[in-house]
Coordinates of C-alpha atoms and ligand atoms in Angstrom, one line a residue:
M1 CA -14.6 16.3 59.3
S2 CA -11.9 14.9 58.8
W3 CA -8.3 17.1 58.2
K4 CA -8.3 15.5 54.3
V5 CA -11.7 17.3 54.0
E6 CA -10.9 20.1 55.6
Y7 CA -7.3 20.6 53.7
S8 CA -8.9 20.1 50.3
D9 CA -11.2 22.6 50.8
K10 CA -8.5 25.1 52.4
L11 CA -6.2 24.6 49.4
T12 CA -5.9 27.5 47.0
T13 CA -4.1 29.4 44.2
A14 CA -1.5 32.2 46.2
D15 CA -3.5 34.4 44.2
K16 CA -6.8 33.6 45.4
A17 CA -5.6 33.1 48.8
L18 CA -3.4 36.3 49.6
D19 CA -6.5 38.4 49.0
L20 CA -7.0 37.7 52.3
I21 CA -4.7 40.2 52.7
K22 CA -6.4 44.0 53.3
S23 CA -4.9 47.0 53.6
N24 CA -3.4 48.2 57.0
E25 CA -3.2 45.2 58.1
R26 CA 0.1 43.5 59.7
V27 CA 1.8 40.3 58.3
V28 CA 4.0 38.5 59.7
V29 CA 6.5 36.4 57.5
G30 CA 7.5 33.1 58.2
H31 CA 11.3 33.9 59.2
A32 CA 14.6 33.6 58.0
V33 CA 15.1 30.3 55.0
G34 CA 11.6 29.4 56.5
E35 CA 10.3 32.3 54.6
P36 CA 7.2 31.4 51.9
S37 CA 9.7 33.0 49.4
Y38 CA 6.8 32.4 46.7
L39 CA 3.7 33.8 48.8
L40 CA 6.4 36.8 49.1
D41 CA 6.4 37.0 45.8
V42 CA 2.8 37.0 44.5
M43 CA 1.8 39.3 46.9
V44 CA 4.2 41.6 45.9
S45 CA 2.8 40.8 42.7
K46 CA -0.4 41.8 43.8
R47 CA 0.5 44.8 45.3
K48 CA -1.6 46.8 43.8
Q49 CA -4.3 45.8 45.7
Y50 CA -2.8 46.5 49.2
E51 CA -2.3 50.0 51.4
N52 CA 0.0 50.2 54.1
V53 CA 0.7 46.3 55.0
E54 CA 3.0 46.0 57.9
I55 CA 5.2 42.7 56.8
V56 CA 7.0 42.4 59.9
H57 CA 10.3 40.3 59.3
M58 CA 14.0 39.2 61.3
V59 CA 16.5 37.6 59.6
A60 CA 14.8 38.2 56.2
M61 CA 17.4 35.5 53.8
G62 CA 14.7 36.7 50.7
K63 CA 14.4 38.8 47.8
C64 CA 13.4 41.4 50.2
D65 CA 11.2 43.1 46.7
Y66 CA 8.3 44.1 49.8
C67 CA 10.6 46.7 50.5
A68 CA 12.4 48.3 47.5
E69 CA 12.0 51.3 46.3
G70 CA 8.5 51.9 44.9
M71 CA 7.0 50.1 47.4
E72 CA 6.4 52.7 50.0
K73 CA 1.9 53.4 49.3
H74 CA 1.8 48.8 49.5
F75 CA 4.1 48.1 52.2
R76 CA 6.1 49.4 55.2
H77 CA 8.4 47.2 56.5
N78 CA 8.6 46.8 60.7
A79 CA 12.3 44.5 60.5
L80 CA 12.8 43.1 64.1
F81 CA 16.6 42.2 62.8
V82 CA 18.3 44.2 59.7
G83 CA 20.1 41.4 57.8
T84 CA 21.6 42.7 53.8
G85 CA 18.3 42.6 52.1
T86 CA 16.5 45.5 54.5
R87 CA 20.0 47.7 55.8
K88 CA 18.9 49.7 51.9
A89 CA 15.3 49.9 53.5
V90 CA 15.4 50.6 57.2
E91 CA 18.4 53.4 56.4
A92 CA 16.2 55.4 53.7
G93 CA 13.5 55.1 55.6
R94 CA 11.1 52.9 54.0
G95 CA 11.1 50.7 57.0
D96 CA 11.5 50.7 60.5
F97 CA 13.0 48.7 63.1
T98 CA 11.8 47.4 66.5
P99 CA 14.4 47.0 69.0
C100 CA 13.6 43.5 70.7
F101 CA 15.0 40.4 72.9
F102 CA 14.8 37.0 69.8
Y103 CA 13.1 35.1 72.9
E104 CA 10.2 38.3 74.1
I105 CA 8.9 38.4 70.0
P106 CA 6.9 35.5 70.7
S107 CA 4.8 37.2 73.5
L108 CA 4.4 40.3 71.7
F109 CA 2.7 38.6 69.5
K110 CA 0.5 36.8 71.8
S111 CA -0.4 39.8 74.7
G112 CA -1.5 41.9 71.8
I113 CA 1.5 44.1 71.9
L114 CA 1.7 43.9 68.5
P115 CA -1.5 42.0 67.3
V116 CA -0.5 39.7 63.8
D117 CA -3.7 39.8 61.3
V118 CA -1.9 37.4 59.6
A119 CA 0.8 35.0 59.4
L120 CA 2.7 33.7 55.8
I121 CA 4.3 30.4 56.4
Q122 CA 6.5 28.1 54.6
V123 CA 5.4 24.2 56.1
T124 CA 5.5 20.4 55.3
P125 CA 3.2 18.7 53.7
P126 CA 0.2 17.4 56.6
D127 CA 1.2 13.4 58.7
Q128 CA -1.0 11.4 59.1
E129 CA -3.0 13.4 61.9
G130 CA -3.2 16.1 59.5
Y131 CA -0.4 17.8 61.1
V132 CA 1.8 20.2 58.7
N133 CA 5.8 20.3 60.6
L134 CA 7.2 24.4 60.5
G135 CA 11.1 22.4 59.8
V136 CA 13.2 24.7 59.5
S137 CA 11.9 28.1 61.4
V138 CA 9.9 27.3 64.3
D139 CA 11.4 30.4 66.5
Y140 CA 8.8 33.2 66.3
T141 CA 6.7 31.5 63.5
L142 CA 4.8 28.7 65.6
P143 CA 3.5 31.4 68.2
A144 CA 2.8 34.0 65.5
S145 CA 0.7 31.4 63.3
K146 CA -1.0 30.5 66.6
A147 CA -1.4 34.2 68.0
A148 CA -2.5 34.9 63.7
K149 CA -6.5 36.1 62.9
K150 CA -5.1 34.4 59.6
V151 CA -2.6 31.8 58.7
I152 CA -1.0 31.2 54.7
A153 CA 0.8 28.4 54.6
Q154 CA 2.8 27.5 51.6
V155 CA 3.0 23.8 51.5
N156 CA 6.2 22.4 50.2
N157 CA 7.1 18.8 50.3
Q158 CA 11.4 20.6 50.4
M159 CA 10.6 21.2 53.7
P160 CA 12.1 18.7 56.2
R161 CA 10.3 17.3 58.9
V162 CA 11.5 18.1 62.3
Y163 CA 10.8 16.8 66.2
G164 CA 10.1 19.3 69.0
D165 CA 7.0 21.4 69.3
C166 CA 7.2 22.6 65.8
K167 CA 3.5 21.5 64.5
L168 CA 0.2 23.2 63.4
H169 CA -2.9 21.5 62.7
V170 CA -4.9 22.1 59.2
S171 CA -8.0 23.0 61.5
E172 CA -5.2 26.0 62.1
I173 CA -4.6 27.4 58.7
T174 CA -7.3 28.7 57.0
A175 CA -5.7 29.1 53.5
F176 CA -3.2 26.4 52.0
V177 CA -0.6 26.7 48.5
E178 CA 0.9 24.2 47.4
H179 CA 4.2 25.1 45.7
N180 CA 7.4 22.8 46.0
S181 CA 11.1 24.6 45.9
P182 CA 14.4 23.8 47.7
I183 CA 14.7 25.7 50.9
I184 CA 16.6 28.7 51.0
E185 CA 20.9 27.5 51.5
L186 CA 22.8 30.1 53.3
R187 CA 26.4 29.2 52.2
P188 CA 29.7 28.2 54.3
H189 CA 31.4 31.6 55.9
K190 CA 34.9 32.7 53.8
I191 CA 37.5 32.1 56.6
G192 CA 40.8 33.5 56.7
E193 CA 43.9 33.5 58.8
I194 CA 42.3 36.3 61.3
E195 CA 38.9 33.9 61.7
K196 CA 40.6 31.1 62.5
A197 CA 42.8 32.9 64.7
I198 CA 39.9 33.6 66.7
G199 CA 37.8 30.5 67.0
E200 CA 41.7 28.8 68.2
N201 CA 41.0 31.0 71.4
C202 CA 37.6 30.9 71.3
A203 CA 38.1 26.6 71.7
K204 CA 40.6 27.2 74.2
L205 CA 37.5 28.2 76.4
I206 CA 36.2 25.5 75.6
K207 CA 35.8 21.6 77.6
D208 CA 34.6 18.6 76.6
G209 CA 31.1 18.3 78.0
D210 CA 29.9 21.6 77.0
T211 CA 27.5 22.7 75.9
L212 CA 27.5 25.4 72.8
Q213 CA 25.4 28.3 71.2
L214 CA 26.9 29.6 68.7
G215 CA 25.6 32.8 66.2
I216 CA 25.7 32.9 62.6
G217 CA 28.8 33.9 60.1
A218 CA 32.3 33.1 59.4
I219 CA 34.1 33.3 63.3
P220 CA 31.4 30.6 64.7
D221 CA 32.1 28.3 61.4
A222 CA 35.9 28.7 62.4
V223 CA 35.3 28.0 66.7
L224 CA 34.2 24.7 65.0
L225 CA 37.0 23.9 63.7
F226 CA 39.8 24.3 66.1
L227 CA 37.1 21.2 68.3
K228 CA 37.6 18.5 66.3
D229 CA 39.6 17.3 69.1
K230 CA 37.1 17.7 71.8
K231 CA 34.7 15.1 73.6
N232 CA 30.8 15.0 73.9
L233 CA 30.0 18.7 72.8
G234 CA 26.4 19.1 73.3
I235 CA 24.4 22.1 71.4
H236 CA 21.1 24.2 72.9
S237 CA 22.0 27.0 70.4
E238 CA 18.9 29.1 68.9
M239 CA 20.0 27.9 65.3
F240 CA 22.9 25.9 63.6
S241 CA 24.8 25.3 60.4
D242 CA 26.5 23.0 58.4
G243 CA 29.6 22.9 61.2
V244 CA 27.4 21.1 63.2
V245 CA 27.1 18.3 60.8
E246 CA 30.5 17.7 60.6
L247 CA 31.1 17.8 64.6
V248 CA 28.6 15.1 64.6
K249 CA 30.0 13.3 61.9
A250 CA 33.5 13.1 63.7
G251 CA 32.1 11.9 67.1
V252 CA 33.2 15.5 68.8
I253 CA 28.9 15.8 69.3
N254 CA 26.2 13.9 70.5
N255 CA 25.0 16.0 73.5
S256 CA 25.2 13.5 75.7
K257 CA 26.5 15.3 78.5
K258 CA 23.8 17.9 78.3
T259 CA 22.2 19.1 81.6
L260 CA 18.9 20.1 79.7
K261 CA 17.8 17.2 76.7
A262 CA 20.4 14.6 76.9
G263 CA 20.8 13.1 73.9
K264 CA 19.4 15.7 71.4
F265 CA 19.9 19.0 69.7
V266 CA 18.1 22.0 70.4
A267 CA 17.4 25.1 68.2
S268 CA 14.8 27.8 67.4
F269 CA 15.9 27.9 63.6
L270 CA 18.3 26.2 61.2
M271 CA 19.8 27.3 58.4
G272 CA 22.7 26.1 56.2
T273 CA 22.8 23.9 52.7
K274 CA 20.5 21.1 51.8
K275 CA 23.5 18.8 53.4
L276 CA 22.2 20.1 56.7
Y277 CA 18.8 20.2 55.8
D278 CA 19.4 16.7 55.4
F279 CA 20.4 15.8 58.4
V280 CA 17.5 17.2 59.7
D281 CA 15.0 15.5 58.3
N282 CA 12.6 13.2 60.7
N283 CA 15.9 13.3 62.2
P284 CA 14.5 12.0 66.2
D285 CA 18.1 13.4 67.6
V286 CA 17.2 17.4 66.5
E287 CA 14.4 19.3 68.1
L288 CA 12.9 22.8 67.5
Y289 CA 11.2 24.8 70.1
P290 CA 9.4 28.6 69.5
V291 CA 12.0 30.6 70.9
D292 CA 10.4 32.1 74.2
Y293 CA 11.5 28.1 75.5
V294 CA 15.3 27.7 73.0
N295 CA 16.2 31.4 74.4
H296 CA 14.5 32.2 77.6
P297 CA 17.5 33.2 80.1
V298 CA 16.1 31.0 82.5
I299 CA 15.7 27.3 80.1
I300 CA 19.2 28.6 79.3
M301 CA 20.8 28.6 82.0
T302 CA 19.2 25.0 83.1
N303 CA 22.1 23.7 80.4
D304 CA 25.7 23.3 82.7
N305 CA 28.5 24.0 81.1
M306 CA 26.9 26.2 77.8
V307 CA 29.1 28.4 76.5
S308 CA 27.5 31.2 74.0
I309 CA 29.8 32.6 70.7
N310 CA 28.1 35.1 69.1
S311 CA 29.7 39.0 67.5
C312 CA 29.8 42.6 67.5
V313 CA 31.0 46.1 65.3
Q314 CA 32.5 47.8 68.9
V315 CA 33.5 48.1 71.7
D316 CA 34.4 50.6 73.6
L317 CA 37.4 50.6 77.0
M318 CA 34.6 49.7 79.6
G319 CA 33.1 46.7 77.9
Q320 CA 30.2 47.9 76.4
V321 CA 29.3 46.0 73.2
A322 CA 27.7 47.3 70.2
S323 CA 26.2 44.6 68.3
E324 CA 23.8 46.1 65.9
S325 CA 24.5 49.8 65.2
V326 CA 27.5 51.5 63.9
G327 CA 26.9 54.9 65.3
L328 CA 22.6 55.7 64.6
K329 CA 23.1 53.4 61.2
Q330 CA 21.4 49.5 62.3
I331 CA 23.1 47.1 60.5
S332 CA 21.4 44.4 62.4
G333 CA 19.8 43.6 65.3
T334 CA 19.8 42.8 68.9
G335 CA 19.2 38.9 68.1
G336 CA 19.5 36.3 70.2
Q337 CA 23.0 37.9 71.8
V338 CA 21.5 39.9 75.2
D339 CA 19.7 36.2 75.5
F340 CA 22.4 33.4 75.4
V341 CA 25.1 35.9 77.5
R342 CA 22.5 36.4 80.3
G343 CA 21.2 32.5 80.0
A344 CA 25.0 31.3 80.1
T345 CA 26.5 33.4 81.9
M346 CA 23.9 32.7 84.9
A347 CA 25.0 28.2 84.0
K348 CA 26.6 26.7 86.0
G349 CA 30.0 26.8 85.3
G350 CA 28.8 28.5 82.1
K351 CA 30.3 30.8 79.7
S352 CA 29.7 33.7 77.0
I353 CA 32.0 35.2 74.3
I354 CA 31.7 37.7 72.1
A355 CA 34.4 36.8 69.7
I356 CA 35.4 39.8 66.8
P357 CA 38.4 39.9 64.1
S358 CA 40.5 43.0 66.2
T359 CA 40.2 45.6 63.1
A360 CA 36.8 46.0 60.7
A361 CA 36.8 47.6 56.6
N362 CA 40.2 45.9 56.1
G363 CA 42.4 47.0 59.0
T364 CA 41.5 50.3 58.4
I365 CA 39.3 50.6 62.1
S366 CA 39.5 49.5 65.5
K367 CA 36.5 47.5 66.3
I368 CA 38.5 48.6 70.2
V369 CA 37.7 51.5 70.5
P370 CA 37.5 54.6 73.5
F371 CA 34.5 55.1 72.7
L372 CA 31.2 54.1 71.0
D373 CA 30.4 56.0 67.7
E374 CA 27.4 58.5 68.2
G375 CA 24.1 56.7 68.5
A376 CA 25.4 53.6 68.2
A377 CA 23.3 50.7 70.7
V378 CA 24.1 49.1 73.7
T379 CA 23.2 45.8 72.6
T380 CA 25.4 44.4 75.5
C381 CA 25.9 46.0 78.4
R382 CA 29.0 46.2 80.1
N383 CA 27.8 44.3 83.6
D384 CA 26.9 42.0 81.4
I385 CA 30.0 40.9 79.5
D386 CA 31.8 38.6 80.4
Y387 CA 34.4 37.1 77.9
I388 CA 36.2 39.4 74.8
V389 CA 38.0 37.4 72.1
T390 CA 40.0 38.7 69.3
E391 CA 42.9 36.8 66.8
Y392 CA 45.3 38.4 69.8
G393 CA 43.9 36.9 71.9
I394 CA 41.5 36.6 75.4
A395 CA 40.2 39.6 77.7
H396 CA 37.9 37.2 80.6
L397 CA 36.4 40.5 81.6
K398 CA 33.8 39.8 84.7
G399 CA 34.6 41.1 88.1
K400 CA 37.3 43.8 86.7
T401 CA 37.5 47.2 87.7
L402 CA 37.3 49.7 84.1
K403 CA 40.8 50.2 85.0
D404 CA 41.7 46.1 84.6
R405 CA 38.9 45.7 81.8
A406 CA 40.5 49.0 79.6
R407 CA 44.3 47.1 79.7
A408 CA 42.7 43.9 78.7
L409 CA 41.1 45.1 76.0
I410 CA 44.1 47.0 74.3
H411 CA 46.0 43.8 75.4
I412 CA 43.9 42.1 72.5
S413 CA 43.7 45.1 70.0
H414 CA 45.3 45.7 67.0
P415 CA 49.1 46.4 67.2
D416 CA 48.5 49.8 64.8
F417 CA 45.6 51.2 66.7
A418 CA 46.9 50.0 70.8
P419 CA 48.9 53.3 70.8
E420 CA 45.8 55.3 70.6
L421 CA 43.7 53.0 72.8
I422 CA 46.6 53.2 75.7
K423 CA 46.6 56.9 75.1
T424 CA 42.8 57.4 75.7
Y425 CA 44.1 55.2 79.2
E426 CA 46.6 56.6 80.6
D427 CA 44.2 60.2 80.3
R428 CA 41.5 58.5 81.4
F429 CA 43.5 56.4 84.6
H430 CA 45.9 59.1 85.0
C431 CA 48.4 56.5 84.8
K432 CA 50.7 54.5 82.6
F433 CA 49.2 51.3 81.1
Ligands
LIG1 N1 33.1 50.0 62.4 C1 32.4 49.8 61.0 N2 31.2 49.1 60.4 C2 31.1 47.5 60.6 C3 32.4 47.6 62.1 C4 33.5 48.4 62.8 N3 33.5 48.8 63.9 N4 32.9 46.8 62.3 C5 32.2 45.9 61.7 N5 31.1 47.0 60.1 C6 30.8 46.6 59.2 C7 31.1 45.7 58.4 O1 32.1 46.4 57.0 C8 30.1 45.0 57.2 O2 29.2 46.0 56.3 P1 29.6 46.0 54.8 O3 28.1 44.4 54.7 O4 29.2 46.7 53.7 O5 30.6 45.1 54.1 C9 28.9 45.2 58.5 O6 29.9 45.9 59.2 C10 29.1 43.6 58.7 O7 29.7 43.2 59.4 P2 30.8 41.8 59.3 O8 32.0 41.8 59.7 O9 30.8 41.0 58.0 O10 29.2 40.9 60.4 P3 29.1 39.4 60.1 O11 28.3 38.9 59.2 O12 30.7 39.2 61.3 O13 28.2 39.8 61.7 C11 27.4 41.5 63.5 C12 28.8 40.9 62.7 C13 28.2 41.9 65.1 C14 26.8 41.9 62.3 C15 26.4 39.8 63.9 O14 27.6 39.1 64.9 C16 25.0 40.3 64.3 O15 24.3 40.7 63.8 N6 25.7 40.1 66.0 C17 23.8 40.6 66.4 C18 22.9 39.8 66.8 C19 23.6 38.2 67.8 O16 24.7 38.0 68.8 N7 23.0 37.4 67.1 C20 23.4 35.8 67.6 C21 23.4 34.9 66.6 S1 23.1 34.9 65.8

């Protein structure tokens, strides 16, 4: 059968396609801005026909109605990362959180630890050979689709077409629903004076020719502001956003010195505005791959001079980093932080940076603390930590004693909290600061 006939046979309405989901099944939703919002809206509107459907999602950028109050009987959210839209549900017990490294998520689906009944994804229309393209989110979305018993795809002509390992054949999908709508956008973050100072300090650690991984948020965006005088930078990152496009135009990022896939941006998903989506669309310099490739520490380390930049909630005086919970309250997830900390540290000439404002909650709490809050999960352990950066400077912890780590961290803490930290230091190490 030609793919065109197969496609038209499988083309249906959202209402009919979503009848493929049965009670007690596990549904994996396409990641981040790749989520098929239209399918989710229709699924929620049909909630009365479902009982106890598990919704597995990671960075959920849409409305997250499936975990709103009143949905408990129909849907149970299983978060691989907790975001703004899902925090309340997880805290209230309407959802669960599964700890995991980002790079290992595909293997959870493929190995059958988390068997996938249904993958709900968003794709481009098929190309000449009958392949649809996953566009902005390949990450776990492609492996989950390959592992799923049923795949329901929203076909959106506004989804960018990317290069890499990012396609499914029409024959691999169970039902197609055509619905065109703009891809969800992530607006650039507000960058204040503190973020600028942090960005400037991080930029001191970045050399011409380095390959970068940048997380999401104001700090990564601020780092990019201070890279305008660098040359020949490259990107190997689980995701990237609009700030990178500016630096390509400025001739700063060209991927020319990369030791893995020279000349190419390598990523697993993308989040930004239409400016980013237009930049990546049909751009042979941008390649997206599943996250078990992009985020695998052994792949990351093959990039010489790899620098990773991520953020955290708290760091204690030993260098233990809590990035995903405030005490017991889960506010995000491990994501790719540890994947990149390890990969970058193992790379020849590599560095990993955790960059944070010295305080949180409008300056009322220090992020550098004697002890992590009770119940906090250690995301990056003290042995893995390399650099911590705040607006007050750079602390290089790798290879340092506990005492020297504590001193280095106190030097970059906020002056309002330094006296208390110094007291802890003197009590713990029985010596003057
Ligand atoms: N004590 C109490 N609350 C704290 C805190 C602290 N030490 N540090 C942060 N918070 C609170 C903030 O007040 C904010 O609360 P609000 O949403 O109610 O205002 C919330 O935690 C998030 O903090 P914010 O500073 O806005 O977050 P961010 O967008 O800069 O993200 C992380 C910071 C750590 C949450 C984020 O980088 C993350 O999830 N990291 C782990 C995953 C990762 O690194 N992935 C790799 C790259 S994608």
